[in-house]
Coordinates of C-alpha atoms and ligand atoms in Angstrom, one line a residue:
X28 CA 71.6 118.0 97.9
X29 CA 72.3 118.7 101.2
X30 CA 68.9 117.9 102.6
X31 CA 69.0 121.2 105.1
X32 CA 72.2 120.5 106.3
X33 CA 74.8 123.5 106.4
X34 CA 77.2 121.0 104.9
X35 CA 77.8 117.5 103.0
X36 CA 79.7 116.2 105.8
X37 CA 77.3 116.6 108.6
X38 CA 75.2 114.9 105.9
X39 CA 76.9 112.1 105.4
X40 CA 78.2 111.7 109.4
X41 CA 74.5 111.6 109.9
X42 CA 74.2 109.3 107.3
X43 CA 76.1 106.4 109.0
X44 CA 73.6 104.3 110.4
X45 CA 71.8 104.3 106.6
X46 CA 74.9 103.6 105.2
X47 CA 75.9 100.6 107.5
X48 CA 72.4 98.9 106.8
X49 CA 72.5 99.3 102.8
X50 CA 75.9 98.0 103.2
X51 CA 74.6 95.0 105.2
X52 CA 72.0 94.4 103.1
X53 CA 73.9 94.7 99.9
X54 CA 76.5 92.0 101.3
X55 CA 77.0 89.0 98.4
X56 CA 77.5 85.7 100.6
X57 CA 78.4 84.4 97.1
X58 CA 81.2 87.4 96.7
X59 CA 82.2 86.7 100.0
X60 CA 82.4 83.1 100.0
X61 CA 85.2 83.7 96.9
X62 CA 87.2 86.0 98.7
X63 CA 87.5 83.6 102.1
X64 CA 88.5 80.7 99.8
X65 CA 91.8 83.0 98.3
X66 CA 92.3 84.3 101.7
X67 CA 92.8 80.7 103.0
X68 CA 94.4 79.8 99.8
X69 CA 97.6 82.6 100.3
X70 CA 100.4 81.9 102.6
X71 CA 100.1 85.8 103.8
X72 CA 97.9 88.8 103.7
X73 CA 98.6 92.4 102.4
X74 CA 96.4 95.2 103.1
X75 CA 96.7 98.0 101.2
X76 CA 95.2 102.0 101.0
X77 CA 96.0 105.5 101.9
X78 CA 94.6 108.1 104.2
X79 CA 91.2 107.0 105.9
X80 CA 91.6 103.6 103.7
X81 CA 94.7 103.2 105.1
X82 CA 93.3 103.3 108.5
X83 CA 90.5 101.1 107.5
X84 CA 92.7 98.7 106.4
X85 CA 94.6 98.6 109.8
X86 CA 91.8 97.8 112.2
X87 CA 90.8 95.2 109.7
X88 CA 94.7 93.5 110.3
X89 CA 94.3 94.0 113.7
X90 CA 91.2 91.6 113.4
X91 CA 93.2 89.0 111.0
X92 CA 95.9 89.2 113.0
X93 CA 95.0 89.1 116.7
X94 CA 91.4 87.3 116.5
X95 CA 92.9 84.8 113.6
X96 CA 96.4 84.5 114.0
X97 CA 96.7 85.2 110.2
X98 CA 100.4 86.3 108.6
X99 CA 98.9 90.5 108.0
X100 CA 100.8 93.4 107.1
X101 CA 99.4 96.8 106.0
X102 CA 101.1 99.4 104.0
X103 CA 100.1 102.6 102.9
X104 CA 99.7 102.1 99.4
X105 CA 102.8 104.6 97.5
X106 CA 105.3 102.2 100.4
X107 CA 104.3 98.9 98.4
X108 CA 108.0 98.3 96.8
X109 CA 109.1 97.3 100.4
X110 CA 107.0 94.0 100.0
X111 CA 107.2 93.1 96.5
X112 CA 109.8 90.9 97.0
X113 CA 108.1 89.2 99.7
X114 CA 104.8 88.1 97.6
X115 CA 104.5 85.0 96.8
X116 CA 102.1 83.2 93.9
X117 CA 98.9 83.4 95.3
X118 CA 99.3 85.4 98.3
X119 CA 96.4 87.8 98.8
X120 CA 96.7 91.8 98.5
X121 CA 93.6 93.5 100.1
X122 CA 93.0 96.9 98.5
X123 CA 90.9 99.3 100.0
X124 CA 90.0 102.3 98.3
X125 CA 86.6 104.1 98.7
X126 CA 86.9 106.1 94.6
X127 CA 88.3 103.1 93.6
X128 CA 90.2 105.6 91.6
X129 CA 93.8 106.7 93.7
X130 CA 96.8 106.3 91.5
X131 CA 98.8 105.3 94.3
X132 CA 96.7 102.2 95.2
X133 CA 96.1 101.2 91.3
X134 CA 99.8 101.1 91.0
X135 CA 100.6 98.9 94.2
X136 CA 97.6 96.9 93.2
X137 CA 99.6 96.5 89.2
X138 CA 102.8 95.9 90.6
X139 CA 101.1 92.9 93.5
X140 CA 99.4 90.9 90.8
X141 CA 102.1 91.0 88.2
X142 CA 104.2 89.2 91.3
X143 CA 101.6 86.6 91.0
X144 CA 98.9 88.4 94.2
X145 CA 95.5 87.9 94.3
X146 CA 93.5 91.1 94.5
X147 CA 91.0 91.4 96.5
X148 CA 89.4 95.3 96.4
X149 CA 86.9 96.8 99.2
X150 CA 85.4 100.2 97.4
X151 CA 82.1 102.5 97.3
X152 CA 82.7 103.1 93.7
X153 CA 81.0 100.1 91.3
X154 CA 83.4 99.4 88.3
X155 CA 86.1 102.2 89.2
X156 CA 89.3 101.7 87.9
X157 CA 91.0 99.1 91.4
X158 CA 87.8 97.0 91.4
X159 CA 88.3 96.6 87.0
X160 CA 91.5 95.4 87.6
X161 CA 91.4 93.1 90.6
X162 CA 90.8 89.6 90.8
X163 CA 87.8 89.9 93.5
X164 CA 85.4 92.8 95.0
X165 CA 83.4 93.7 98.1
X166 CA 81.6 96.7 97.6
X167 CA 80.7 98.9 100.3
X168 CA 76.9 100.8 100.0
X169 CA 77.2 103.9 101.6
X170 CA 75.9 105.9 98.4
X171 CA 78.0 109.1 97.4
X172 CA 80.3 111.0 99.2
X173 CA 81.1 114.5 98.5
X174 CA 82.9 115.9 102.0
X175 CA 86.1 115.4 101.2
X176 CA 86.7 114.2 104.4
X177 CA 86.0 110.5 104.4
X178 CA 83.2 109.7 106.6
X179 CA 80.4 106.9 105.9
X180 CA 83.0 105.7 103.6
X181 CA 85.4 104.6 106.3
X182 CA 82.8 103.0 108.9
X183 CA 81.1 100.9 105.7
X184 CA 84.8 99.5 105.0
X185 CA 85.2 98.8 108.6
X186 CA 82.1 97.1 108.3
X187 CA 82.6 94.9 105.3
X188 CA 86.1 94.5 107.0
X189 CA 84.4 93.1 110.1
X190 CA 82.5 90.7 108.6
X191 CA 85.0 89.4 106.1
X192 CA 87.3 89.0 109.5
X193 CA 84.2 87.0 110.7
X194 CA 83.8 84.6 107.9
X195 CA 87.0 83.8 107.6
X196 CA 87.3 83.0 111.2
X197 CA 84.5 80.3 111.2
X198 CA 85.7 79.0 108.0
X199 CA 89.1 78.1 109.2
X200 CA 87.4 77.0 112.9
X201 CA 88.8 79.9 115.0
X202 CA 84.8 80.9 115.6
X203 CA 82.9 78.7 116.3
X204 CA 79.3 79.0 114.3
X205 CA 77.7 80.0 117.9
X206 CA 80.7 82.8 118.0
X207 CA 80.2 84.2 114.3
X208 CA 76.3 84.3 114.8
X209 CA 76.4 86.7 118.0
X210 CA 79.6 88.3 116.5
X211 CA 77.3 88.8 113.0
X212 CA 73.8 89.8 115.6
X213 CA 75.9 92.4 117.5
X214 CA 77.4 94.0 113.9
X215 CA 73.4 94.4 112.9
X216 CA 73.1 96.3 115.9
X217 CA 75.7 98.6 114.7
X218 CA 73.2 101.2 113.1
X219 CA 70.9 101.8 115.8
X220 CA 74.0 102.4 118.3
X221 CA 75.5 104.9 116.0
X222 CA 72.5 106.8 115.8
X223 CA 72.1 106.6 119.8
X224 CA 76.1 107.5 120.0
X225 CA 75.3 110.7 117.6
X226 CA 71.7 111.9 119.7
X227 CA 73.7 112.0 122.9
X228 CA 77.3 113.3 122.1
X229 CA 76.7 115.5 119.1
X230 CA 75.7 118.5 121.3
X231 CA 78.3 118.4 123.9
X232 CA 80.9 117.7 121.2
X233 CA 79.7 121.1 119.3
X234 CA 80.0 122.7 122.7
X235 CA 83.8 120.7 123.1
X236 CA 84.6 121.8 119.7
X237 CA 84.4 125.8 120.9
X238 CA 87.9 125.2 123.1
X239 CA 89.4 122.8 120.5
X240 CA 89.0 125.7 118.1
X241 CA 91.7 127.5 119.9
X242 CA 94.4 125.0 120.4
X243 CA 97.3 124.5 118.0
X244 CA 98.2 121.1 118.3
X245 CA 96.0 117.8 119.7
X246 CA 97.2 114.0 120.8
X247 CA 94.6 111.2 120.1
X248 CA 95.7 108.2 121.7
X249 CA 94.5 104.9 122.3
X250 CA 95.5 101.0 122.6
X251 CA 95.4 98.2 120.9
X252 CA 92.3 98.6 117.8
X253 CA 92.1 101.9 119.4
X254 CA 95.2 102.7 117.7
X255 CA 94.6 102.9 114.2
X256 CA 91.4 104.4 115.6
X257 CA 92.8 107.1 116.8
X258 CA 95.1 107.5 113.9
X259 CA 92.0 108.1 111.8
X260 CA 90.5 110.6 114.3
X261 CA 93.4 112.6 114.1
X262 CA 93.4 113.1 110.1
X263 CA 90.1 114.3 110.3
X264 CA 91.2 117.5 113.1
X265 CA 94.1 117.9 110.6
X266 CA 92.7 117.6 107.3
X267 CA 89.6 119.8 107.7
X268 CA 90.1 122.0 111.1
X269 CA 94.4 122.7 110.0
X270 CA 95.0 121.6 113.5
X271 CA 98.2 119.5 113.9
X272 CA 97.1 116.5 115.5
X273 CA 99.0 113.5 115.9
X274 CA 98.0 110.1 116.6
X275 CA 100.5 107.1 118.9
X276 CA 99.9 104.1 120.8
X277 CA 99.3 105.1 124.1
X278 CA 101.8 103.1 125.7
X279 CA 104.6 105.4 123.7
X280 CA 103.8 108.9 125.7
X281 CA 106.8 108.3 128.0
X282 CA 109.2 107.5 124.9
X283 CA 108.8 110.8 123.7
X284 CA 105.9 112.8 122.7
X285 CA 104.9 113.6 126.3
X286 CA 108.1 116.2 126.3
X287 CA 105.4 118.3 124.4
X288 CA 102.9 118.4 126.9
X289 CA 101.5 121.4 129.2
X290 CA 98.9 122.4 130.7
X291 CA 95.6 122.3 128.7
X292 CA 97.2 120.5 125.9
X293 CA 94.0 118.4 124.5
X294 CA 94.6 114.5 124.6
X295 CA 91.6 112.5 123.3
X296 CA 91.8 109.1 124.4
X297 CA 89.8 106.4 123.0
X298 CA 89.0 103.7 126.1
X299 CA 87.5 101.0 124.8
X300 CA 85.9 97.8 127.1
X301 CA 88.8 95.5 126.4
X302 CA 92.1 94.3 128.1
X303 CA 93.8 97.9 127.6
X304 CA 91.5 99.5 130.1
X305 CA 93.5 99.7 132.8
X306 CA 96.8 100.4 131.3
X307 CA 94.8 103.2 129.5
X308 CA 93.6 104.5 133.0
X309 CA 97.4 104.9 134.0
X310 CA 97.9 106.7 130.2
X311 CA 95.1 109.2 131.5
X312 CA 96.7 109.6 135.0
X313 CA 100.1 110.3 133.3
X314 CA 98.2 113.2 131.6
X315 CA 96.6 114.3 134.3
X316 CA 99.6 115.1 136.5
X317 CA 101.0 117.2 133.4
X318 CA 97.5 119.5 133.6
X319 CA 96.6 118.2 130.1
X320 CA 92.9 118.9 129.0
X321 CA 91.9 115.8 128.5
X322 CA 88.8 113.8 126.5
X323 CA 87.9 110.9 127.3
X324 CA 86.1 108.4 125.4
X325 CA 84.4 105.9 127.8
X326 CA 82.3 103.0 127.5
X327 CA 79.8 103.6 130.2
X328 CA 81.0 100.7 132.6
X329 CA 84.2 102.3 133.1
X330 CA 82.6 105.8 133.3
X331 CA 82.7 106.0 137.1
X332 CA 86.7 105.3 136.7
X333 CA 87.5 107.4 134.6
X334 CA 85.3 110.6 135.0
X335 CA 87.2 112.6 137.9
X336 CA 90.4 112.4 135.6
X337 CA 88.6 113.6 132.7
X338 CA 87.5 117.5 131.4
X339 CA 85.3 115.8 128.8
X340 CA 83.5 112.8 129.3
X341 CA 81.8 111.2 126.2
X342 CA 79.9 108.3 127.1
X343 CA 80.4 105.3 124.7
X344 CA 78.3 101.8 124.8
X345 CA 80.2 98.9 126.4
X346 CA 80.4 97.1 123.2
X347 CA 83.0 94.6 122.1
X348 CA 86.3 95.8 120.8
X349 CA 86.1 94.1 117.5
X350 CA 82.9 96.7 116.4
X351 CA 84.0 99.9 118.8
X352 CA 85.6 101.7 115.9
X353 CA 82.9 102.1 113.7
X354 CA 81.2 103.6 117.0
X355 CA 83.8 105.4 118.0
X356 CA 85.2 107.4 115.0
X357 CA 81.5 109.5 114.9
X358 CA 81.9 111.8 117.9
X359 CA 85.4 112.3 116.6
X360 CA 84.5 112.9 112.8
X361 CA 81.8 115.2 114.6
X362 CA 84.4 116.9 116.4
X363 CA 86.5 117.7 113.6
X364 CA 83.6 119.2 112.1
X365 CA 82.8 121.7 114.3
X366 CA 86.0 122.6 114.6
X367 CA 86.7 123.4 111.2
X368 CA 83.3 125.4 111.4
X369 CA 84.3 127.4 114.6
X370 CA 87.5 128.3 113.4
X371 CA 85.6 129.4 110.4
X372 CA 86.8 127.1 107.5
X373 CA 84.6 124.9 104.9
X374 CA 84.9 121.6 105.8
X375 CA 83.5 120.1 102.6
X376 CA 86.3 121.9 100.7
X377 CA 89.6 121.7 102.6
X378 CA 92.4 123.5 101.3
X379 CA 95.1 121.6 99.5
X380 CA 93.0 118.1 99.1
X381 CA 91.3 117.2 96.7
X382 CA 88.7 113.6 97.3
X383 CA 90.6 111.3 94.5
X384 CA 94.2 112.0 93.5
X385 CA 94.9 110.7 90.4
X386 CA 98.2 111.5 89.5
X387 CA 101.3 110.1 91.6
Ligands
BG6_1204 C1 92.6 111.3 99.6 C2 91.4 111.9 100.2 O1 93.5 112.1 99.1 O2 92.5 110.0 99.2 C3 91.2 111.0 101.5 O3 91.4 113.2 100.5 C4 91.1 109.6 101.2 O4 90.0 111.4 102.2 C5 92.3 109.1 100.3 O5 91.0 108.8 102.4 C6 92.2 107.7 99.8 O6 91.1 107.7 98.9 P1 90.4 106.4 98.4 O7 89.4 106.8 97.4 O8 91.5 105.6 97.8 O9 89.8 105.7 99.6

């Protein structure tokens, strides 16, 4: 049931702090243990998904790739012919899929093993059809989804992504055990953030989401792990709210896509407290002088810098990169929600999707 909400996806955004600490406390140290050992086994990592998984999966390469210096690449799942010829015997293919049911992941995750991959799924689904036919699984604990719209389903594979990143980091000596244990305290604070993050932006997002109703197009930009971040922000807009929104490294606005922009054009950038701040606060300014309306997303160290530039401030925590997405997404999941509501669609049921696809 919905539990007096209007709709299952305010539900289950609201349900992201529960969701995170069942998937905590489901975590298998003996599942996880088994998973490490292949990953450190495999010359090179794949990570595969589509839509929010996708997304999912890329924040969890950017951990594996900039935190561990591990050999990562991350497709979207229907593109997997491009690397079947580079899999070797043993290699490890990471397969994220929340129904553990999308045809286009089961075949990529067929095709991978029969090369001689190690399969490693991440899904919400016990015994679906890619954690049957993979060689390990980490399940995520975030109890049923029925919004379409993934929600508690992405930030409990960012989680499980986190920590795998984590383990594998002190077992190959890039964390030390001190680094891993505060890395591992600050990920069980994750829950009680995300429900601070929800009491204090949720009503000025609902207020946000008036004006956003009317626009016709929306950038959501961001750098380094705010990238895929902002990738993922952008599907929910489109996918529930029919709002093109489109989703670059921040870095890229001059190449290109700031040809499109006028004034009151909504940019949503995602500032995270890492070394992209300041380049970010030149992305803004770049916006700015083009009269863009923009939203900002600010941990609240940098909120004094970045405010004046701003037509929407949303006040973040100053937490470390490596956990801001799972923080960060909410205000924009909420967003997309009461967009969708304003401009009077059902964001449970959006046109044209369905939640598993399982025919190619
Ligand atoms: C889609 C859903 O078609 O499948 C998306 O509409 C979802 O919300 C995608 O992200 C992938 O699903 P799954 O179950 O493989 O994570």
């Amino acid at each position: 049931s919905k539990e007096g909400y209007p709709h299952f996806m305010l539900k289950e955004i609201h349900e992201q702090p529960l969701a995170i600490n069942s998937t905590l406390a489901g975590i298998e140290e003996g599942a996880f243990n088994k998973v490490v050992n292949a990953i450190l086994d495999s010359r090179k990592i794949l990570i595969i998904g589509a839509g929010t998984s996708y997304h999912a999966g890329l924040v969890g390469d950017y951990l594996l790739t900039s935190m561990l210096g591990l050999d990562t690449h991350t497709l979207i799942s229907s593109e997997y012919r491009k690397y079947l010829n580079a899999v070797n015997d043993g290699d490890t293919v990471i397969a994220i899929s929340q129904s553990g049911e999308t045809i286009d992941t089961l075949v990529a995750v067929r095709a991978f093993k029969e090369r001689g991959a190690k399969i490693i799924a991440i899904s919400n689904v016990i015994d679906s059809a890619i954690p049957r036919e993979s060689n390990y699984v980490l399940y995520t604990r975030a109890g049923p989804e029925i919004g379409v719209a993934a929600t508690k389903t992405f930030t409990t594979q960012l989680t499980v992504l986190t920590i795998l990143a984590l383990k594998i980091g002190v077992a190959t000596g890039k964390l030390t055990t001190n680094e891993y244990r505060s890395a591992m305290d600050m990920i069980g604070k994750i829950p009680g953030l995300l429900q601070n993050v929800i009491t204090k932006t949720e009503g000025k997002v609902k207020a946000l989401s008036e004006h956003m109703s009317k626009k016709q197009s929306a950038y959501y930009l961001g750098r380094g792990i705010g990238v895929p971040l902002s990738m993922e922000g952008a599907l929910k807009l489109k996918e529930i709210a029919y709002i093109h929104a489109e989703a670059y490294p921040a870095g890229e606005s001059k190449h290109g896509p700031i040809a499109l922009v006028e004034e009151n054009y909504p940019v949503v950038f995602s500032i995270l407290d890492d070394d992209n701040a300041d380049a970010m606060l030149g992305n803004v300014m770049e916006m700015k002088a083009r009269d863009a309306y923009i939203i900002g997303l600010v941990p609240d160290k940098y909120v004094g810098k970045f405010r004046e530039l701003l037509n929407v401030t949303l006040e973040m925590p100053s937490i470390d990169y490596r956990v801001a997405p799972v923080i960060y997404i909410v205000p924009m999941q909420l967003l997309a929600y009461y967009t969708a509501v304003a401009r009077g669609y059902d964001p449970d049921k959006p046109r044209n999707l369905a939640k598993t696809v399982t025919v190619e």
